[in-house]
Amino acid sequence: MSKSAQMLKHFTVATVSNKTVTKVVGLVGLSLASMVIDEAIGLIKQYVWRNYVTELEVSNTDKSYNWLLQWISKHNQQLLHFSVTTVCRNTESAHATSKFDYEPNAGEHMFKYKGHTIRVKRDRSTILSSEYGSRPFETLNLSTWGRNRQVMNEILEEARLYAMSIMESGTTLMVPSYDTWHNFGEPRAPRSLSSVILDEGVIENILKDIHNFVDDKSWYLDRGIPYRRGYLLYGPPGCGKTSLIMALAGDIKYNLCVLSLNDSKMSDDQLVQLMGEVPSKSFVLLEDIDAMFANRDGKTVIEGSTKVTLSGLLNALDGVVSSEGRILFMTTNYVDRLDSALIRSGRVDFKQYIGTCSDHQLSQMFIRFRPEGTEDDKKRFVEDIKKYNKPVIPAHLQEFFLVHRHKELNYVFEHINDLWQNVQDIQLTE
């Protein structure tokens, strides 16, 4: 091979090699530049986000979580992506109705609020486990451009007021949900106190005591007395104990937290947690408390539960973590079965026997269900019942009037004995 040919060969190889090296170096340089640019963009985004974006994060373990979901779905028609909960219930006319409750689904949403663009992100992550059970863990993130913390405060306050307005539209029932309270269905129409007919003075005395308690908060605090009140209503079943509590809650616009200790998942720790987080303006109802105890020795436990003990219940009622301002109602058909420690002063401050119908109740229920009757008819009704010398349960009397609501008065008088059909012996211990 000639000398010139060899030089041409070496030149060609060198040129190709240099081009390959150049390409490799160029690709490496581009990659490094891309990484630097991405890192710079990320730092800029992080800086801008931290300094010029206001963000609010709320988890589903916080009370305001459901407030925000309700408010966002109700007041922002700009949202297009929802999840739905179907609520079915029967009306007073026995017709079934359905209602769809919407809330933003998982993902990102945008809406306008007072000229601000609000970005909403709802995340559902892994299951959150605790000693109270397992549940999905969710977060709700609200963010907006600029340093607008006041905007978030206003949204939270509007959501709270909206939730409160819903609850105050009726009597809201609340039940335990893990370690906190959760609304059970829609608020119910408040029951009128006039619809509950008890012996003279019973309702008035309890209502007066409740109002005195609510109005005397400073008196309790000034003297270092725990600001709590406990009521025990006892007597035969069907005499109006639960109806009275519902009517009292409706009259003073309180909610009703219903607590069942027979839940097999309930524990002492969960009970303490629930009693320490009772929502404001709420009654706590422990219904048929006598049925919850399996025995009365020093190791008393709640029947149906392996985790709740009497000492745990007592600690939840008046321990250091028990919520202030709480009003507790307990009902029982057999007061003699209750442990004395449960109903001592400080845990139960007001005891009221709710028994069978007195003459006053008989006459008032007659007027309520048979308003066409005369004064003589009312007296005759009371006297005819007294001739049998048998106690009358208010629930049975109400059922009697319902069954014979389309009958003539004479028919009602002739069939008064129907009141005691299929009625077992009634405990009358006061």
Coordinates of C-alpha atoms in Angstrom, one line a residue:
M1 CA 0.0 0.0 0.0
S2 CA 1.3 3.4 -1.0
K3 CA 2.2 5.9 1.6
S4 CA -0.6 8.2 0.5
A5 CA -3.1 5.5 0.9
Q6 CA -2.0 4.7 4.4
M7 CA -2.3 8.3 5.4
L8 CA -5.8 8.5 4.0
K9 CA -6.7 5.3 6.0
H10 CA -5.4 6.8 9.2
F11 CA -7.2 10.1 8.6
T12 CA -10.5 8.3 8.0
V13 CA -10.2 6.2 11.2
A14 CA -9.3 9.3 13.3
T15 CA -12.2 11.2 11.8
V16 CA -14.7 8.5 12.6
S17 CA -13.3 8.0 16.1
N18 CA -13.4 11.8 16.8
K19 CA -17.1 11.9 15.6
T20 CA -18.0 9.0 17.9
V21 CA -16.2 10.6 20.8
T22 CA -17.9 13.9 20.0
K23 CA -21.3 12.2 19.9
V24 CA -20.7 10.4 23.2
V25 CA -19.5 13.6 24.9
G26 CA -22.4 15.5 23.4
L27 CA -24.9 13.0 24.7
V28 CA -23.3 13.0 28.2
G29 CA -23.4 16.7 28.2
L30 CA -27.0 16.8 27.2
S31 CA -27.9 14.4 29.9
L32 CA -26.0 16.3 32.5
A33 CA -27.6 19.6 31.3
S34 CA -31.1 18.0 31.4
M35 CA -30.5 16.7 35.0
V36 CA -29.2 20.2 36.1
I37 CA -32.2 21.9 34.4
D38 CA -34.7 19.4 36.0
E39 CA -33.1 19.9 39.4
A40 CA -33.2 23.6 39.0
I41 CA -36.8 23.5 37.9
G42 CA -37.6 21.3 40.9
L43 CA -35.9 23.7 43.3
I44 CA -37.7 26.7 41.7
K45 CA -41.0 24.9 42.0
Q46 CA -40.3 24.0 45.6
Y47 CA -39.2 27.5 46.4
V48 CA -42.3 29.0 44.7
W49 CA -44.6 26.4 46.4
R50 CA -43.1 27.1 49.8
N51 CA -43.1 30.8 49.6
Y52 CA -46.0 31.8 47.2
V53 CA -48.6 29.0 47.6
T54 CA -50.9 28.6 50.6
E55 CA -51.9 25.0 51.3
L56 CA -54.2 23.4 53.9
E57 CA -54.1 19.7 54.6
V58 CA -56.9 18.0 56.6
S59 CA -57.0 14.2 57.4
N60 CA -60.1 12.2 57.9
T61 CA -59.3 11.8 61.5
D62 CA -60.1 15.5 62.0
K63 CA -63.7 16.7 62.5
S64 CA -63.3 19.4 59.8
Y65 CA -62.7 16.8 57.1
N66 CA -66.4 16.0 56.7
W67 CA -67.3 19.6 57.1
L68 CA -65.2 20.6 54.2
L69 CA -66.5 17.8 52.0
Q70 CA -70.1 18.8 52.7
W71 CA -69.4 22.5 52.1
I72 CA -67.3 22.0 48.9
S73 CA -70.0 19.7 47.3
K74 CA -72.9 22.0 48.3
H75 CA -71.5 25.4 47.5
N76 CA -69.4 24.8 44.4
Q77 CA -71.3 23.9 41.3
Q78 CA -68.1 24.1 39.3
L79 CA -67.0 20.6 40.4
L80 CA -67.7 17.8 38.0
H81 CA -66.3 14.7 39.6
F82 CA -68.2 13.2 42.6
S83 CA -68.8 10.1 44.7
V84 CA -72.3 9.5 45.9
T85 CA -74.0 8.0 49.0
T86 CA -77.6 7.0 48.7
V87 CA -79.7 7.6 51.8
C88 CA -83.1 5.8 52.0
R89 CA -85.7 6.4 54.7
N90 CA -89.4 6.2 55.3
T91 CA -91.6 9.3 55.6
E92 CA -94.3 9.8 58.1
S93 CA -96.8 8.6 55.5
A94 CA -94.8 5.3 55.2
H95 CA -93.5 6.1 51.7
A96 CA -89.9 5.2 51.0
T97 CA -87.8 8.1 49.7
S98 CA -84.2 8.3 48.5
K99 CA -81.7 11.1 48.6
F100 CA -78.3 11.3 46.9
D101 CA -75.5 12.9 48.9
Y102 CA -72.6 14.0 46.7
E103 CA -69.0 14.8 47.7
P104 CA -65.8 15.3 45.7
N105 CA -64.2 12.0 44.6
A106 CA -60.6 11.0 44.9
G107 CA -58.4 13.2 42.7
E108 CA -57.9 16.8 41.8
H109 CA -60.6 19.5 41.5
M110 CA -60.7 23.3 41.0
F111 CA -63.2 25.9 42.1
K112 CA -63.4 29.7 42.6
Y113 CA -63.8 31.3 46.0
K114 CA -64.1 35.0 46.4
G115 CA -61.9 35.6 43.4
H116 CA -59.3 33.0 44.4
T117 CA -58.7 29.8 42.4
I118 CA -58.7 26.9 44.9
R119 CA -57.1 23.6 44.0
V120 CA -58.6 20.6 45.9
K121 CA -56.8 17.2 46.0
R122 CA -58.4 14.3 47.8
D123 CA -56.1 11.4 48.5
R124 CA -56.9 7.9 49.6
S125 CA -54.0 6.0 50.9
T126 CA -53.3 2.8 52.8
I127 CA -55.4 1.4 55.7
L128 CA -54.8 3.1 59.0
S129 CA -54.7 0.6 61.9
S130 CA -55.0 1.2 65.5
E131 CA -56.3 -0.5 68.7
Y132 CA -59.8 0.6 67.6
G133 CA -59.7 -1.2 64.3
S134 CA -58.7 -0.5 60.7
R135 CA -60.0 2.2 58.4
P136 CA -59.0 4.0 55.1
F137 CA -56.8 7.0 55.6
E138 CA -57.7 10.0 53.6
T139 CA -56.4 13.6 53.3
L140 CA -57.9 16.7 51.7
N141 CA -55.5 19.3 50.4
L142 CA -56.6 22.8 49.5
S143 CA -54.1 25.2 47.9
T144 CA -54.2 28.6 46.3
W145 CA -51.7 31.1 44.8
G146 CA -50.3 33.7 47.1
R147 CA -49.9 34.1 50.8
N148 CA -53.6 33.8 51.6
R149 CA -53.9 32.0 54.9
Q150 CA -57.0 34.1 55.7
V151 CA -58.8 32.5 52.7
M152 CA -58.3 29.1 54.2
N153 CA -59.5 30.3 57.6
E154 CA -62.6 31.7 55.9
I155 CA -63.3 28.4 54.1
L156 CA -62.9 26.4 57.3
E157 CA -65.2 28.8 59.2
E158 CA -67.9 28.7 56.4
A159 CA -67.6 24.9 56.3
R160 CA -68.1 24.7 60.1
L161 CA -71.0 27.1 60.1
Y162 CA -72.7 25.1 57.3
A163 CA -72.2 21.8 59.2
M164 CA -73.6 23.4 62.3
S165 CA -76.6 24.7 60.4
I166 CA -77.4 21.2 59.2
M167 CA -77.1 19.8 62.7
E168 CA -79.2 22.5 64.2
S169 CA -82.0 21.9 61.6
G170 CA -83.0 18.9 63.7
T171 CA -81.8 16.4 66.2
T172 CA -78.6 14.7 64.9
L173 CA -78.0 11.2 66.1
M174 CA -74.3 10.3 66.4
V175 CA -72.7 6.9 66.9
P176 CA -69.1 5.7 67.5
S177 CA -66.9 5.4 64.5
Y178 CA -63.6 3.9 65.6
D179 CA -62.4 6.4 68.2
T180 CA -64.6 9.3 67.3
W181 CA -68.3 10.2 66.7
H182 CA -70.0 10.0 63.3
N183 CA -73.4 11.3 62.2
F184 CA -76.0 8.6 61.8
G185 CA -78.2 9.6 58.9
E186 CA -79.8 13.0 58.5
P187 CA -81.0 15.2 61.3
R188 CA -84.4 14.2 62.6
A189 CA -87.2 16.7 63.0
P190 CA -87.1 17.8 66.7
R191 CA -89.7 16.0 68.8
S192 CA -92.0 18.3 70.7
L193 CA -92.0 18.0 74.5
S194 CA -95.8 18.3 74.3
S195 CA -95.9 14.9 72.5
V196 CA -94.4 13.2 75.6
I197 CA -97.0 12.9 78.3
L198 CA -95.6 12.0 81.7
D199 CA -96.8 12.6 85.2
E200 CA -97.2 16.1 86.4
G201 CA -94.0 18.1 86.9
V202 CA -91.6 15.4 85.6
I203 CA -90.6 17.1 82.4
E204 CA -90.6 20.5 83.9
N205 CA -88.2 19.5 86.7
I206 CA -85.7 17.8 84.4
L207 CA -85.8 20.6 81.9
K208 CA -85.3 23.2 84.6
D209 CA -82.3 21.3 85.9
I210 CA -80.7 21.1 82.5
H211 CA -81.2 24.8 81.9
N212 CA -79.6 25.5 85.3
F213 CA -76.6 23.4 84.4
V214 CA -76.1 25.0 81.0
D215 CA -76.4 28.5 82.4
D216 CA -74.1 27.8 85.4
K217 CA -70.8 27.0 83.7
S218 CA -68.9 29.7 85.4
W219 CA -70.2 28.6 88.8
Y220 CA -68.8 25.1 88.3
L221 CA -65.4 26.4 87.0
D222 CA -65.0 29.0 89.8
R223 CA -65.4 26.2 92.4
G224 CA -63.2 23.7 90.6
I225 CA -66.1 21.3 90.1
P226 CA -66.1 19.1 86.9
Y227 CA -68.6 20.7 84.6
R228 CA -70.6 17.5 83.8
R229 CA -74.2 16.4 84.6
G230 CA -75.6 12.9 84.8
Y231 CA -79.2 11.7 84.7
L232 CA -80.7 8.3 85.4
L233 CA -84.2 7.5 84.2
Y234 CA -85.6 4.2 85.5
G235 CA -88.8 2.4 85.4
P236 CA -90.7 -0.3 83.4
P237 CA -90.1 -0.5 79.6
G238 CA -92.5 1.4 77.4
C239 CA -93.0 4.3 79.8
G240 CA -91.3 7.0 77.7
K241 CA -87.7 7.2 78.9
T242 CA -86.1 7.4 75.5
S243 CA -88.9 9.5 74.1
L244 CA -88.3 12.0 76.8
I245 CA -84.6 12.2 76.1
M246 CA -85.2 12.7 72.4
A247 CA -87.7 15.5 73.1
L248 CA -85.4 17.2 75.6
A249 CA -82.6 17.2 73.0
G250 CA -84.9 18.7 70.4
D251 CA -86.2 21.3 72.8
I252 CA -82.8 22.7 73.7
K253 CA -81.3 22.0 70.3
Y254 CA -78.8 19.4 71.4
N255 CA -77.5 16.4 69.5
L256 CA -77.7 12.8 70.8
C257 CA -74.7 10.6 71.0
V258 CA -75.9 7.0 71.3
L259 CA -73.4 4.6 72.9
S260 CA -73.8 0.9 73.1
L261 CA -71.4 -1.0 75.3
N262 CA -72.6 -4.3 73.9
D263 CA -70.4 -3.8 70.8
S264 CA -67.9 -6.7 70.8
K265 CA -65.3 -4.3 69.4
M266 CA -65.6 -1.8 72.2
S267 CA -62.8 -1.5 74.7
D268 CA -62.0 0.5 77.8
D269 CA -59.5 2.6 75.9
Q270 CA -62.0 3.3 73.1
L271 CA -64.7 4.2 75.6
V272 CA -62.4 6.7 77.3
Q273 CA -61.5 8.2 74.0
L274 CA -65.1 8.6 72.9
M275 CA -66.2 10.1 76.2
G276 CA -63.3 12.6 76.0
E277 CA -64.4 13.7 72.5
V278 CA -68.1 14.2 73.0
P279 CA -69.2 17.0 70.6
S280 CA -70.4 20.2 72.2
K281 CA -74.1 20.7 72.8
S282 CA -74.7 16.9 72.9
F283 CA -76.4 14.4 75.1
V284 CA -74.7 11.0 75.6
L285 CA -77.2 8.2 75.9
L286 CA -76.5 4.9 77.5
E287 CA -79.7 3.0 77.0
D288 CA -80.8 0.0 79.1
I289 CA -77.6 0.1 81.1
D290 CA -78.7 -2.8 83.3
A291 CA -78.7 -5.2 80.3
M292 CA -75.0 -4.5 79.8
F293 CA -73.8 -6.2 82.9
A294 CA -73.1 -9.9 83.1
N295 CA -72.4 -10.1 86.8
R296 CA -72.0 -7.8 89.8
D297 CA -68.8 -9.0 91.4
G298 CA -65.5 -7.1 91.4
K299 CA -64.7 -8.3 87.9
T300 CA -67.9 -7.0 86.3
V301 CA -67.7 -6.9 82.5
I302 CA -70.1 -5.7 79.9
E303 CA -72.1 -8.5 78.5
G304 CA -71.3 -9.3 74.9
S305 CA -67.9 -7.5 75.2
T306 CA -64.6 -9.0 76.3
K307 CA -62.8 -5.6 76.6
V308 CA -65.1 -3.3 78.6
T309 CA -65.0 -3.5 82.4
L310 CA -66.9 -1.7 85.0
S311 CA -63.8 0.2 86.2
G312 CA -63.2 1.3 82.5
L313 CA -66.8 2.6 82.3
L314 CA -66.5 4.5 85.6
N315 CA -63.2 6.0 84.5
A316 CA -64.7 7.1 81.2
L317 CA -67.7 8.8 82.9
D318 CA -65.7 11.0 85.3
G319 CA -62.0 10.4 84.6
V320 CA -59.6 13.3 84.0
V321 CA -60.0 13.0 80.2
S322 CA -63.8 13.1 80.2
S323 CA -65.2 16.0 78.3
E324 CA -66.4 19.2 80.0
G325 CA -70.0 20.3 79.5
R326 CA -71.2 16.8 78.9
I327 CA -74.7 15.8 79.7
L328 CA -75.2 12.0 80.2
F329 CA -78.4 10.1 80.3
M330 CA -78.7 6.5 81.4
T331 CA -81.9 4.5 81.3
T332 CA -82.7 1.2 83.0
N333 CA -85.7 -1.0 83.5
Y334 CA -84.1 -2.5 86.7
V335 CA -82.4 0.1 88.8
D336 CA -81.7 -2.5 91.6
R337 CA -79.3 -4.4 89.2
L338 CA -77.0 -1.4 88.8
D339 CA -73.7 -1.3 90.6
S340 CA -73.9 1.4 93.4
A341 CA -70.6 2.9 92.1
L342 CA -72.1 3.6 88.8
I343 CA -75.0 5.7 90.1
R344 CA -73.3 7.5 93.0
S345 CA -73.4 11.2 93.3
G346 CA -71.0 12.9 90.9
R347 CA -71.8 10.3 88.2
V348 CA -75.5 10.5 88.5
D349 CA -76.8 13.8 89.8
F350 CA -80.5 13.5 89.0
K351 CA -82.6 10.3 89.3
Q352 CA -86.2 10.2 88.0
Y353 CA -88.7 7.3 88.1
I354 CA -90.7 7.1 84.8
G355 CA -93.5 4.7 85.6
T356 CA -96.9 3.6 84.4
C357 CA -99.8 6.0 83.7
S358 CA -101.1 8.2 86.4
D359 CA -104.6 9.6 86.2
H360 CA -103.1 12.8 84.8
Q361 CA -101.4 10.8 82.0
L362 CA -104.6 8.9 81.2
S363 CA -106.6 12.0 80.9
Q364 CA -104.0 13.9 78.8
M365 CA -103.5 11.0 76.4
F366 CA -107.2 10.7 76.0
I367 CA -107.4 14.4 75.0
R368 CA -104.5 14.0 72.6
F369 CA -105.8 11.0 70.7
R370 CA -109.5 11.7 71.0
P371 CA -109.9 15.5 70.9
E372 CA -113.6 15.1 70.0
G373 CA -114.3 13.7 73.5
T374 CA -116.0 15.9 76.1
E375 CA -114.9 16.5 79.7
D376 CA -117.3 13.8 80.8
D377 CA -115.8 11.4 78.3
K378 CA -112.4 12.0 79.6
K379 CA -113.5 11.4 83.2
R380 CA -115.3 8.2 82.2
F381 CA -112.2 6.9 80.4
V382 CA -110.1 7.4 83.5
E383 CA -112.6 5.8 85.8
D384 CA -113.3 2.8 83.5
I385 CA -109.5 2.0 83.4
K386 CA -109.2 2.4 87.2
K387 CA -112.0 -0.2 87.7
Y388 CA -109.6 -2.9 86.4
N389 CA -107.0 -2.0 89.0
K390 CA -104.2 -2.8 86.6
P391 CA -101.2 -0.7 85.6
V392 CA -101.2 0.9 82.2
I393 CA -98.0 1.2 80.2
P394 CA -98.0 4.5 78.1
A395 CA -96.7 2.6 75.0
H396 CA -99.6 0.1 75.3
L397 CA -102.1 2.9 75.7
Q398 CA -100.8 4.7 72.6
E399 CA -101.1 1.4 70.7
F400 CA -104.6 1.0 71.9
F401 CA -105.6 4.5 70.6
L402 CA -103.9 3.7 67.3
V403 CA -105.7 0.4 66.8
H404 CA -109.1 2.0 67.6
R405 CA -108.5 5.4 66.0
H406 CA -111.4 5.0 63.5
K407 CA -113.8 3.6 66.1
E408 CA -116.6 5.4 67.8
L409 CA -116.0 6.5 71.4
N410 CA -118.5 4.0 72.8
Y411 CA -116.6 1.2 71.1
V412 CA -113.4 2.4 72.8
F413 CA -115.1 2.4 76.2
E414 CA -116.5 -1.1 75.6
H415 CA -113.0 -2.5 74.7
I416 CA -110.8 -1.0 77.3
N417 CA -109.9 -4.5 78.4
D418 CA -107.9 -4.8 75.2
L419 CA -105.2 -2.7 76.9
W420 CA -103.9 -5.7 78.8
Q421 CA -104.0 -8.3 76.1
N422 CA -100.7 -10.2 75.7
V423 CA -99.1 -8.0 78.4
Q424 CA -96.7 -9.6 80.7
D425 CA -96.2 -8.8 84.3
I426 CA -95.0 -5.3 84.8
Q427 CA -92.2 -4.3 87.2
L428 CA -93.5 -1.4 89.3
T429 CA -90.5 -0.9 91.7
E430 CA -89.9 2.8 92.2

